[in-house]
mmCIF file with all atom_site columns, C-alpha atoms in Angstrom:
data_model
loop_
_atom_site.group_PDB
_atom_site.id
_atom_site.type_symbol
_atom_site.label_atom_id
_atom_site.label_alt_id
_atom_site.label_comp_id
_atom_site.label_asym_id
_atom_site.label_entity_id
_atom_site.label_seq_id
_atom_site.pdbx_PDB_ins_code
_atom_site.Cartn_x
_atom_site.Cartn_y
_atom_site.Cartn_z
_atom_site.occupancy
_atom_site.B_iso_or_equiv
_atom_site.pdbx_formal_charge
_atom_site.auth_seq_id
_atom_site.auth_comp_id
_atom_site.auth_asym_id
_atom_site.auth_atom_id
_atom_site.pdbx_PDB_model_num
ATOM 1  C CA . UNK R 1 1  ? 90.801  191.849 200.692 1.00 0.00 ? 169 UNK R CA 1
ATOM 2  C CA . UNK R 1 2  ? 88.313  192.184 197.877 1.00 0.00 ? 170 UNK R CA 1
ATOM 3  C CA . UNK R 1 3  ? 88.611  194.953 195.298 1.00 0.00 ? 171 UNK R CA 1
ATOM 4  C CA . UNK R 1 4  ? 86.449  195.834 192.325 1.00 0.00 ? 172 UNK R CA 1
ATOM 5  C CA . UNK R 1 5  ? 87.687  197.187 189.023 1.00 0.00 ? 173 UNK R CA 1
ATOM 6  C CA . UNK R 1 6  ? 85.208  199.411 187.167 1.00 0.00 ? 174 UNK R CA 1
ATOM 7  C CA . UNK R 1 7  ? 87.041  198.514 183.946 1.00 0.00 ? 175 UNK R CA 1
ATOM 8  C CA . UNK R 1 8  ? 85.496  195.046 183.546 1.00 0.00 ? 176 UNK R CA 1
ATOM 9  C CA . UNK R 1 9  ? 87.494  194.451 180.353 1.00 0.00 ? 177 UNK R CA 1
ATOM 10 C CA . UNK R 1 10 ? 90.609  194.042 182.529 1.00 0.00 ? 178 UNK R CA 1
ATOM 11 C CA . UNK R 1 11 ? 90.980  190.365 183.443 1.00 0.00 ? 179 UNK R CA 1
ATOM 12 C CA . UNK R 1 12 ? 94.449  190.474 184.988 1.00 0.00 ? 180 UNK R CA 1
ATOM 13 C CA . UNK R 1 13 ? 96.816  193.124 186.263 1.00 0.00 ? 181 UNK R CA 1
ATOM 14 C CA . UNK R 1 14 ? 100.529 192.756 187.014 1.00 0.00 ? 182 UNK R CA 1
ATOM 15 C CA . UNK R 1 15 ? 102.561 195.707 188.216 1.00 0.00 ? 183 UNK R CA 1
ATOM 16 C CA . UNK R 1 16 ? 106.323 195.701 188.770 1.00 0.00 ? 184 UNK R CA 1
ATOM 17 C CA . UNK R 1 17 ? 105.839 195.836 192.549 1.00 0.00 ? 185 UNK R CA 1
ATOM 18 C CA . UNK R 1 18 ? 103.582 192.732 192.633 1.00 0.00 ? 186 UNK R CA 1
ATOM 19 C CA . UNK R 1 19 ? 104.825 189.210 193.286 1.00 0.00 ? 187 UNK R CA 1
ATOM 20 C CA . UNK R 1 20 ? 102.052 187.773 191.113 1.00 0.00 ? 188 UNK R CA 1
ATOM 21 C CA . UNK R 1 21 ? 99.206  189.162 188.998 1.00 0.00 ? 189 UNK R CA 1
ATOM 22 C CA . UNK R 1 22 ? 95.743  189.931 190.343 1.00 0.00 ? 190 UNK R CA 1
ATOM 23 C CA . UNK R 1 23 ? 92.954  188.282 188.342 1.00 0.00 ? 191 UNK R CA 1
ATOM 24 C CA . UNK R 1 24 ? 89.507  189.844 188.046 1.00 0.00 ? 192 UNK R CA 1
ATOM 25 C CA . UNK R 1 25 ? 86.204  188.021 187.497 1.00 0.00 ? 193 UNK R CA 1
ATOM 26 C CA . UNK R 1 26 ? 83.725  189.057 184.795 1.00 0.00 ? 194 UNK R CA 1
ATOM 27 C CA . UNK R 1 27 ? 82.141  191.569 187.179 1.00 0.00 ? 195 UNK R CA 1
ATOM 28 C CA . UNK R 1 28 ? 85.540  193.105 188.012 1.00 0.00 ? 196 UNK R CA 1
ATOM 29 C CA . UNK R 1 29 ? 85.992  191.513 191.447 1.00 0.00 ? 197 UNK R CA 1
ATOM 30 C CA . UNK R 1 30 ? 89.357  190.249 192.697 1.00 0.00 ? 198 UNK R CA 1
ATOM 31 C CA . UNK R 1 31 ? 90.655  188.884 195.980 1.00 0.00 ? 199 UNK R CA 1
ATOM 32 C CA . UNK R 1 32 ? 94.209  189.845 196.861 1.00 0.00 ? 200 UNK R CA 1
ATOM 33 C CA . UNK R 1 33 ? 96.456  190.439 199.872 1.00 0.00 ? 201 UNK R CA 1
ATOM 34 C CA . UNK R 1 34 ? 95.515  193.584 201.800 1.00 0.00 ? 202 UNK R CA 1
ATOM 35 C CA . UNK R 1 35 ? 98.776  195.423 200.978 1.00 0.00 ? 203 UNK R CA 1
ATOM 36 C CA . UNK R 1 36 ? 98.292  194.773 197.254 1.00 0.00 ? 204 UNK R CA 1
ATOM 37 C CA . UNK R 1 37 ? 94.627  195.776 197.337 1.00 0.00 ? 205 UNK R CA 1
ATOM 38 C CA . UNK R 1 38 ? 95.307  199.000 199.202 1.00 0.00 ? 206 UNK R CA 1
ATOM 39 C CA . UNK R 1 39 ? 98.021  199.969 196.742 1.00 0.00 ? 207 UNK R CA 1
ATOM 40 C CA . UNK R 1 40 ? 95.795  199.148 193.748 1.00 0.00 ? 208 UNK R CA 1
ATOM 41 C CA . UNK R 1 41 ? 93.063  201.372 195.205 1.00 0.00 ? 209 UNK R CA 1
ATOM 42 C CA . UNK R 1 42 ? 95.614  204.170 195.725 1.00 0.00 ? 210 UNK R CA 1
ATOM 43 C CA . UNK R 1 43 ? 97.173  203.914 192.258 1.00 0.00 ? 211 UNK R CA 1
ATOM 44 C CA . UNK R 1 44 ? 94.220  203.170 189.945 1.00 0.00 ? 212 UNK R CA 1
ATOM 45 C CA . UNK R 1 45 ? 91.114  205.366 189.709 1.00 0.00 ? 213 UNK R CA 1
ATOM 46 C CA . UNK R 1 46 ? 89.047  202.439 188.390 1.00 0.00 ? 214 UNK R CA 1
ATOM 47 C CA . UNK R 1 47 ? 89.812  200.140 191.360 1.00 0.00 ? 215 UNK R CA 1
ATOM 48 C CA . UNK R 1 48 ? 87.933  200.438 194.660 1.00 0.00 ? 216 UNK R CA 1
ATOM 49 C CA . UNK R 1 49 ? 87.404  198.439 197.825 1.00 0.00 ? 217 UNK R CA 1
ATOM 50 C CA . UNK R 1 50 ? 84.563  196.047 196.979 1.00 0.00 ? 218 UNK R CA 1
ATOM 51 C CA . UNK R 1 51 ? 81.307  197.582 198.269 1.00 0.00 ? 219 UNK R CA 1
ATOM 52 C CA . UNK R 1 52 ? 79.813  194.362 199.686 1.00 0.00 ? 220 UNK R CA 1
ATOM 53 C CA . UNK R 1 53 ? 82.466  191.648 199.973 1.00 0.00 ? 221 UNK R CA 1
ATOM 54 C CA . UNK R 1 54 ? 84.535  191.699 203.143 1.00 0.00 ? 222 UNK R CA 1
ATOM 55 C CA . UNK R 1 55 ? 87.165  189.388 204.575 1.00 0.00 ? 223 UNK R CA 1
ATOM 56 C CA . UNK R 1 56 ? 86.414  187.917 207.965 1.00 0.00 ? 224 UNK R CA 1
ATOM 57 C CA . UNK R 1 57 ? 88.785  189.277 210.589 1.00 0.00 ? 225 UNK R CA 1
ATOM 58 C CA . UNK R 1 58 ? 90.307  185.818 211.090 1.00 0.00 ? 226 UNK R CA 1
ATOM 59 C CA . UNK R 1 59 ? 91.649  185.704 207.512 1.00 0.00 ? 227 UNK R CA 1
ATOM 60 C CA . UNK R 1 60 ? 93.021  189.224 207.117 1.00 0.00 ? 228 UNK R CA 1
#
C-alpha cells in the first residue's frame, strides 16, 4: 500500500515491530506492505493513506 507522511523531513522510519525500515520520497510517499502501512497510519498522526496512489488488487 502507499502511505504519505506529512513530515517530509522524515526519509526513513524503523519501528521495533518492523522487519525493515520504510523509506519515504521527497514528497513523503512510501510503498510498504499493507499491514505495516495500516499500523503506521494508526500510530502516527502525520502518516495517512496516500490520497491518489492505490495498489492494484492483484498486488495487494
